[in-house]
Coordinates of C-alpha atoms and ligand atoms in Angstrom, one line a residue:
X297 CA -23.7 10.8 -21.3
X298 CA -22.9 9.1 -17.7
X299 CA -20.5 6.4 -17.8
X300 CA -19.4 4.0 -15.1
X301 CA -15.4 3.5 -15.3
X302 CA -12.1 1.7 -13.6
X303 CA -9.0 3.7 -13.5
X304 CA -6.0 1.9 -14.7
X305 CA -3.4 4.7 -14.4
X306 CA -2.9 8.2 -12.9
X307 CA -0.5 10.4 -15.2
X308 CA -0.6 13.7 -13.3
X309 CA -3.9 15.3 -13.9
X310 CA -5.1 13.2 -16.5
X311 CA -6.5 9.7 -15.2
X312 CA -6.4 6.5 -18.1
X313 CA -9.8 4.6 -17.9
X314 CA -11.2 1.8 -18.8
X315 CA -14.8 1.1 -19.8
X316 CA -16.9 -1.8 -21.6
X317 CA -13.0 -3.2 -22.6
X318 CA -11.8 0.0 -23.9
X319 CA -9.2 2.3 -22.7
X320 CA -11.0 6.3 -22.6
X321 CA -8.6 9.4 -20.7
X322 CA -10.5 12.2 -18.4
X323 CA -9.6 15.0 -16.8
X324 CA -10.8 16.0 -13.4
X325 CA -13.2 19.3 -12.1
X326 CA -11.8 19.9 -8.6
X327 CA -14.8 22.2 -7.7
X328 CA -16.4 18.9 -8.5
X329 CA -15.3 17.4 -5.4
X330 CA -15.5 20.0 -2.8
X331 CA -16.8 17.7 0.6
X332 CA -17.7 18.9 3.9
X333 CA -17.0 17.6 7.2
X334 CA -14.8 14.6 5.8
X335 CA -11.8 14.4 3.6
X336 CA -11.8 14.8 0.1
X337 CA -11.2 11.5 -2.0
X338 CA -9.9 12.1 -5.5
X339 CA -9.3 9.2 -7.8
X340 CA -6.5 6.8 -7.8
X341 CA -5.9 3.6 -9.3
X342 CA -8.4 0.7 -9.0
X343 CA -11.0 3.1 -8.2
X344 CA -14.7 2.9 -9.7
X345 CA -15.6 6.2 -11.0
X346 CA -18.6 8.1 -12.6
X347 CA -17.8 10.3 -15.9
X348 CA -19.3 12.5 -18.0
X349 CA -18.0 10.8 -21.5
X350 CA -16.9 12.6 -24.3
X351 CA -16.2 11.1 -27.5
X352 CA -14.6 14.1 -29.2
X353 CA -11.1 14.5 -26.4
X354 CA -10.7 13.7 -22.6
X355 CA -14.0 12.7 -20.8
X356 CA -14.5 14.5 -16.7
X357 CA -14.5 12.5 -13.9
X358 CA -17.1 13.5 -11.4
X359 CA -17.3 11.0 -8.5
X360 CA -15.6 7.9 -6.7
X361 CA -17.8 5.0 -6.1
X362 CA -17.2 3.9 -2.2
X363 CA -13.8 1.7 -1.7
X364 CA -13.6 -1.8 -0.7
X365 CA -9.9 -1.3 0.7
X366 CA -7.3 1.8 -0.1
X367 CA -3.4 1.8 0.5
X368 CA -2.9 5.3 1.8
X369 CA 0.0 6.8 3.5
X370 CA 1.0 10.1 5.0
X371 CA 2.2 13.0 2.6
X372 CA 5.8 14.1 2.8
X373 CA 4.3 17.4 1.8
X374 CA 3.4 19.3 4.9
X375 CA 0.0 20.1 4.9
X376 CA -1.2 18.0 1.7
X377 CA -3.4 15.2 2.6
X378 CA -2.7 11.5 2.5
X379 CA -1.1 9.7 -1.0
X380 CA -4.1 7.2 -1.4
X381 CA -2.0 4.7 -3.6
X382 CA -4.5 2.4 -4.8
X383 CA -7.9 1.4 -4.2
X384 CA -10.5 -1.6 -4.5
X385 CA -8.1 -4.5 -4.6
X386 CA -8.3 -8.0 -2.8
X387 CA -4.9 -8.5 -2.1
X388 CA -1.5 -6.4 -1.0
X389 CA 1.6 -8.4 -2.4
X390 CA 4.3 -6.6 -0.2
X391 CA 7.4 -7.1 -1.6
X392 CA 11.2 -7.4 -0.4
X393 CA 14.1 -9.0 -2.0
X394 CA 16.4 -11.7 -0.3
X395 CA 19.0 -9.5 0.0
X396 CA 20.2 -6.3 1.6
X397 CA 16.8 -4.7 1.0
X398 CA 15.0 -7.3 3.8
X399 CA 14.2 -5.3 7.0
X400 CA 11.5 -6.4 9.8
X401 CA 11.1 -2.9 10.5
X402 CA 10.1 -1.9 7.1
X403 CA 7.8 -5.0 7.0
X404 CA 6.1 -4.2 9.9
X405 CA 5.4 -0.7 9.1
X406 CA 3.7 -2.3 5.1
X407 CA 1.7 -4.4 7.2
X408 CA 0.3 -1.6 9.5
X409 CA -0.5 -0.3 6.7
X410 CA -1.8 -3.3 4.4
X411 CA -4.0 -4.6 7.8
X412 CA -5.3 -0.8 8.0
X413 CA -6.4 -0.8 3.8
X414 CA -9.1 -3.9 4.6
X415 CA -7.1 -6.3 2.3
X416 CA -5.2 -9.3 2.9
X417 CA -1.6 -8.8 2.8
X418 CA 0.9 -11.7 1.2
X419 CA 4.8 -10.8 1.9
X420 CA 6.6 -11.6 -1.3
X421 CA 10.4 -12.5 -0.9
X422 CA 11.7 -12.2 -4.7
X423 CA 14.9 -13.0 -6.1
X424 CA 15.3 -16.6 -4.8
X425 CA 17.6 -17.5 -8.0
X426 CA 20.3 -15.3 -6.2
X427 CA 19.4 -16.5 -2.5
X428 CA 20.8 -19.9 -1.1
X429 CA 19.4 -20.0 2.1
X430 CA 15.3 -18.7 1.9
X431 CA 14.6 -20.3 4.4
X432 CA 16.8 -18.3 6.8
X433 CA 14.7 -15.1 5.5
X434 CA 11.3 -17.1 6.5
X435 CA 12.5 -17.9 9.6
X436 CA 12.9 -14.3 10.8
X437 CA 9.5 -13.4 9.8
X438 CA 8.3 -15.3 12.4
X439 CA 9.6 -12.3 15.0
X440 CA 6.8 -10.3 13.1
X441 CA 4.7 -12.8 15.6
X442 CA 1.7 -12.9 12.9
X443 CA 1.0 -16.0 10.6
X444 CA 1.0 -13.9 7.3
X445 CA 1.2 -15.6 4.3
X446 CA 4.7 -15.8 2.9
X447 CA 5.9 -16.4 -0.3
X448 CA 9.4 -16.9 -2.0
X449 CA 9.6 -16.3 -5.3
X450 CA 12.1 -15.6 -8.7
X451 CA 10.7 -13.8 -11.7
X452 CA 13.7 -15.0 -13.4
X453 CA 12.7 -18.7 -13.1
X454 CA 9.2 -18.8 -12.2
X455 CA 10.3 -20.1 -9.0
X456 CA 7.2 -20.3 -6.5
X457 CA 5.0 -18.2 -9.4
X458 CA 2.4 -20.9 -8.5
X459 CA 1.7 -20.2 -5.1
X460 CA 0.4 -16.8 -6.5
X461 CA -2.5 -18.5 -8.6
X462 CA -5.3 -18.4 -6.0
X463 CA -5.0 -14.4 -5.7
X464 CA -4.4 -14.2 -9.6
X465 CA -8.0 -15.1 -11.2
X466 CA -10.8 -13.4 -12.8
X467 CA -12.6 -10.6 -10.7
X468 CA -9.6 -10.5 -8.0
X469 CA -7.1 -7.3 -7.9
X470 CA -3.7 -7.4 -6.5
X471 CA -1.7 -4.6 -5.9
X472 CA 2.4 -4.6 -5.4
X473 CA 4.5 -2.4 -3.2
X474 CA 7.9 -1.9 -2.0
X475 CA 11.1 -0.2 -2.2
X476 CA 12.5 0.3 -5.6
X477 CA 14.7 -2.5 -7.0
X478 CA 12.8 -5.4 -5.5
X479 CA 11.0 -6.2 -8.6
X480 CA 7.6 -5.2 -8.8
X481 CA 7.3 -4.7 -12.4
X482 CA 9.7 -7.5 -13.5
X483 CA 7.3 -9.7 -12.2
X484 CA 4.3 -7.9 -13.5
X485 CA 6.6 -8.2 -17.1
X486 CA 6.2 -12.3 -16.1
X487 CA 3.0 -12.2 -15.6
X488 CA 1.6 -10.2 -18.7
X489 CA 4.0 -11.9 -21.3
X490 CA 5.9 -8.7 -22.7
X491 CA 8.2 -6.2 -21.7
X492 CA 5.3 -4.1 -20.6
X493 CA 7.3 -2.0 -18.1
X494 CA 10.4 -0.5 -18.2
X495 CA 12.9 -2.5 -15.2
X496 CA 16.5 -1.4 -14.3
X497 CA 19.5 -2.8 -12.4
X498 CA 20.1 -2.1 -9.1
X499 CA 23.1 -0.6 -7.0
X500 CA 25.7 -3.7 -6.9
X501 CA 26.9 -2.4 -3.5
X502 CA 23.8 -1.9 -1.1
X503 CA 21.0 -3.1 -3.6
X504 CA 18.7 -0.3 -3.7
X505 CA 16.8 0.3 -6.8
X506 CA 16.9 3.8 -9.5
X507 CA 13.1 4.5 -9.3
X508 CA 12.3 2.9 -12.5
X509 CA 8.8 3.2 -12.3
X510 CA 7.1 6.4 -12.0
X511 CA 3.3 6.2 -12.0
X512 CA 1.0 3.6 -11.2
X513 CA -0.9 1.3 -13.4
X514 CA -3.6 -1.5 -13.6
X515 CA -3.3 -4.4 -15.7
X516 CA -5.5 -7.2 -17.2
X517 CA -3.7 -10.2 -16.5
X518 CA -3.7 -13.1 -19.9
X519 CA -6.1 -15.7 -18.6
X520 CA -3.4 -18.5 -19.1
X521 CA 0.2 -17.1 -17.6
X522 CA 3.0 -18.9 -19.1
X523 CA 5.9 -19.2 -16.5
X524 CA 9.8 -19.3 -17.8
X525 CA 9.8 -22.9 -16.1
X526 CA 7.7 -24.1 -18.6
X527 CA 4.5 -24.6 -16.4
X528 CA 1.5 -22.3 -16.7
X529 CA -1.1 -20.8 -13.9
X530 CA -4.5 -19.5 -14.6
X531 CA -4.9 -15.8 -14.8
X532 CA -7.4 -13.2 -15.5
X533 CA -7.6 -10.5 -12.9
X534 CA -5.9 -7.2 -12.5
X535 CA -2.4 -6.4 -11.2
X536 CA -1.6 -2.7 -9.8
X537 CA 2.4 -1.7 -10.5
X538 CA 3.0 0.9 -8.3
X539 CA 6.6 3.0 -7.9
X540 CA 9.3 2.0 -5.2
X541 CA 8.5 3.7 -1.6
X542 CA 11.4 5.6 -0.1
X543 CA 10.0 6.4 3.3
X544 CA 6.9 4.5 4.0
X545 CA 5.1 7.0 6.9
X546 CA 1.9 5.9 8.8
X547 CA -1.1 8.2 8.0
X548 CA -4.2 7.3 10.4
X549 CA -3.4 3.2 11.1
X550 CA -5.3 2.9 14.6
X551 CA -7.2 -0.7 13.5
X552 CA -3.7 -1.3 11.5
X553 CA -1.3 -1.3 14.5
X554 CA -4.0 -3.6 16.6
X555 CA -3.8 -6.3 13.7
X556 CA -0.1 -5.6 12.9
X557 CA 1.2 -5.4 16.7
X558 CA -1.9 -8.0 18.1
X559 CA 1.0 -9.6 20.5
X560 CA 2.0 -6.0 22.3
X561 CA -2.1 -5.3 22.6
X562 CA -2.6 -8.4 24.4
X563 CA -0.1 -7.8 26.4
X564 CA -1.2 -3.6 27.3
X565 CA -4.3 -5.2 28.5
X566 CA -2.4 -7.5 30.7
X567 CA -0.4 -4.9 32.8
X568 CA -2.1 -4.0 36.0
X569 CA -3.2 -0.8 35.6
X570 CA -5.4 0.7 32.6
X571 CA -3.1 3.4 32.3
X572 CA 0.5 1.6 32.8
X573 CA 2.9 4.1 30.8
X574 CA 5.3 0.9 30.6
X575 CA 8.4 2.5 32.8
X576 CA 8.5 1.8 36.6
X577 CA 4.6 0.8 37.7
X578 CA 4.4 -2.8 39.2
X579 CA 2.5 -5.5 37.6
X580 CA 3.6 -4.3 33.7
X581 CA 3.4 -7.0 31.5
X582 CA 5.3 -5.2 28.6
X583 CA 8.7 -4.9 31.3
X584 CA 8.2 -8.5 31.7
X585 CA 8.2 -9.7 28.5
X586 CA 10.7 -7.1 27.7
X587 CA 12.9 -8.9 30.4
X588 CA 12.2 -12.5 29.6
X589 CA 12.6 -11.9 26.1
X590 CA 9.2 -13.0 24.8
X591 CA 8.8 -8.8 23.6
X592 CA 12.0 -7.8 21.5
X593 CA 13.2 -4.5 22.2
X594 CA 13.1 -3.4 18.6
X595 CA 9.8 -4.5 18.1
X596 CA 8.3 -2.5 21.2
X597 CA 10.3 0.5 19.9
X598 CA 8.8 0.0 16.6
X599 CA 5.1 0.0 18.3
X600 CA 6.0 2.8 19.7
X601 CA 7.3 4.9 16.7
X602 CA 4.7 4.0 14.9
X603 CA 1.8 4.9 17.0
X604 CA 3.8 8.5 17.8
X605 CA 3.4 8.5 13.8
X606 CA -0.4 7.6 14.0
X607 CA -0.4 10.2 16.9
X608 CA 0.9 13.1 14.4
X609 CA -1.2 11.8 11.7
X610 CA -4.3 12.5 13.5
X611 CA -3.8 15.5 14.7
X612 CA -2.2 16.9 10.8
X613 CA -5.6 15.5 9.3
X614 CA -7.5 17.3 11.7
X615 CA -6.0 21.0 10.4
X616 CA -6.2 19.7 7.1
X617 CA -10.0 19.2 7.3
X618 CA -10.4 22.5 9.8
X619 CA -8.6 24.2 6.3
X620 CA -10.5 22.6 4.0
X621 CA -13.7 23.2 5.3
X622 CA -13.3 27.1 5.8
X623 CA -12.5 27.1 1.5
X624 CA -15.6 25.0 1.3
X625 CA -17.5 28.0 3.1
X626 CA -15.9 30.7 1.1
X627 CA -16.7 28.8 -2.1
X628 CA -19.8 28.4 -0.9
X629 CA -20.7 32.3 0.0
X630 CA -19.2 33.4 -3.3
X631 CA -21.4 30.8 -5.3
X632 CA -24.4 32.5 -3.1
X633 CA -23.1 36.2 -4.2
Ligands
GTP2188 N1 18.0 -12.4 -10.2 C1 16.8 -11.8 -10.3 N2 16.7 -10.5 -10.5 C2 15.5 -9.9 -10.6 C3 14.3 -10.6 -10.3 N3 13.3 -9.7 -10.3 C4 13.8 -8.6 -10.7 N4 15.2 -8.6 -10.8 C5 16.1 -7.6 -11.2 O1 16.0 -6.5 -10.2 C6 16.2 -5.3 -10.9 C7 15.1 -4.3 -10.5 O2 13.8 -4.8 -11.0 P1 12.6 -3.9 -11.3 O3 11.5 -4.8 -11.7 O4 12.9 -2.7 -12.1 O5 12.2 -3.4 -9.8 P2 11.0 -2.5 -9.3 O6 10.6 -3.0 -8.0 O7 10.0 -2.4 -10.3 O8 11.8 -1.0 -9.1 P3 11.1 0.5 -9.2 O9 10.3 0.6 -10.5 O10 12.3 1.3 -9.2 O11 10.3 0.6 -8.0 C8 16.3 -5.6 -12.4 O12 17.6 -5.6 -12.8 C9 15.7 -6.9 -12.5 O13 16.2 -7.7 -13.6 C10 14.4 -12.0 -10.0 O14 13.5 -12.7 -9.7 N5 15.7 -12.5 -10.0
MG2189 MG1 9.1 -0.8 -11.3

């Protein structure tokens, strides 16, 4: 019998569902998902998939419904194709502590990312118990030049837990991501009520976290979320705990880096010639701004990292494919005999 299904957690090759309220586990048939000419999507979390249920043990996947937004970064494998992180959700919580662990540069390579998925990214500064100045913090994100939503919040206290609530309710899916330590599932603990994931301490001396979490997982938020300050917000829709990100790389961002570097694009189209490599030509706006200080030099050099990074990307999908579809022919001419 066909099923339609959500998946709420990857454990290696076995994928936890849920359908009509109740939790079902399936495996996956790889041949299932041979594709030609484009890459091939297995499931992740949030995903919408189509299985073939089995009552008696583990129930097979055998297709992906089409994504309204994925989080996918580049492999640190060579040659593997993209992690897609999570799928199908409204909103990208990225998350850094007010502490050590803040870096523009990191934020700025999330955002690429987030703008690229096709979901609205929130920045999430947590830990404001232990932070006496957040407003310092929410000052520098204004060198990221972009009017992001930015919120400060404490799990601990249910500090600024409010300002979540609109991305919260029924029929909307949030995912979180950032390094480990910053607390992503703390606050997902707040949320649901219970100690539903496991959270550790982090290093005293630079504040970066153990890699508590190891897979990620979907939850059903309580419709009424009681906060330790005593107030409540209205819940109801999903929450994706993902683990902490060591090196975030940039797969194929091109639409990502316009939304996430809008302020160096403007200013490209500005120089005098199309093809202005930015060194010695007259008439580039980039030098200028570079020399007036409007353009930061760390932000330019960031653009340009990251779009070397997209650059690489690119080209590694394209062997990846090129591989990919000559095992789709062989396949294909054994099946035939
Ligand atoms: N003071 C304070 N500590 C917090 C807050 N949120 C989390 N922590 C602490 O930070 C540490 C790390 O929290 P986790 O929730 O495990 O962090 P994580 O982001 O899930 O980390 P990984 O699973 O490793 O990716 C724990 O000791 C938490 O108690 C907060 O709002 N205030
Ligand atoms: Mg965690």
């Amino acid at each position: 019998m066909k099923k339609e299904a959500q998946v709420m957690a990857v454990h290696r090759n076995r994928f936890e569902l849920r359908a009509e309220g109740e939790t079902i586990f399936a495996g996956l048939k790889k041949s299932a998902f041979s594709a030609r000419g484009e890459m091939i999507t297995y499931p992740t979390v949030g995903d919408i998939v189509e299985i073939f249920y089995n009552e008696c043990g583990d129930s097979q996947i055998t297709g992906v419904a089409p994504r309204k937004s994925v989080f996918r970064r580049l492999n640190a494998t060579p040659g593997m194709p993209d992690q897609e992180v999570a799928a199908n959700f409204d909103y990208i919580f990225i998350m850094t502590s007010l502490n050590e662990d803040f870096n523009l540069s990191k934020l700025e390579r999330y955002l690429t990312i987030a703008y690229e998925s096709g979901a609205q990214p929130i920045i999430l500064l947590t830990k404001a118990d232990q932070c006496q100045d957040a407003g310092a913090y929410l000052e520098r994100l204004k060198e990221l030049k972009q009017d992001n939503m930015a919120i400060c919040i404490s799990s601990r206290t249910g500090e600024g837990i409010d300002k979540m609530e609109p991305f919260l309710g029924k029929g909307k899916v949030s995912v979180f991501l950032g390094s480990s330590g910053v607390g992503k599932s703390s606050l997902v603990n707040m949320l649901m009520g219970e100690e539903i994931m496991k959270t550790n301490a982090i290093r005293e001396s630079d504040a970066q976290g153990r890699h508590t979490t190891t897979h990620r997982q979907c939850f059903l938020l309580p419709r009424k979320i009681e906060l330790p300050n005593g107030k409540s917000i209205q819940g109801g829709g999903m929450i994706i705990d993902t683990p902490g990100i060591r090196k975030l790389m940039v797969s194929d961002v091109e639409e990502g880096i316009k939304s996430a570097f809008e302020d160096i694009e403007a200013l490209i189209c500005r120089c005098r010639f199309s093809d202005c490599q930015h060194r010695n030509e007259p008439g580039c706006a980039i030098r200028e701004a570079l020399s007036d200080g409007t353009l930061s030099q760390k932000r330019w050099e960031n653009y340009q990292k990251l779009r070397n990074e997209e650059r690489y990307a690119k080209e590694r999908k394209k062997r990846i494919l090129t591989r990919q579809n000559s095992v789709y022919q062989k396949n294909r001419q054994k099946r035939r005999g």
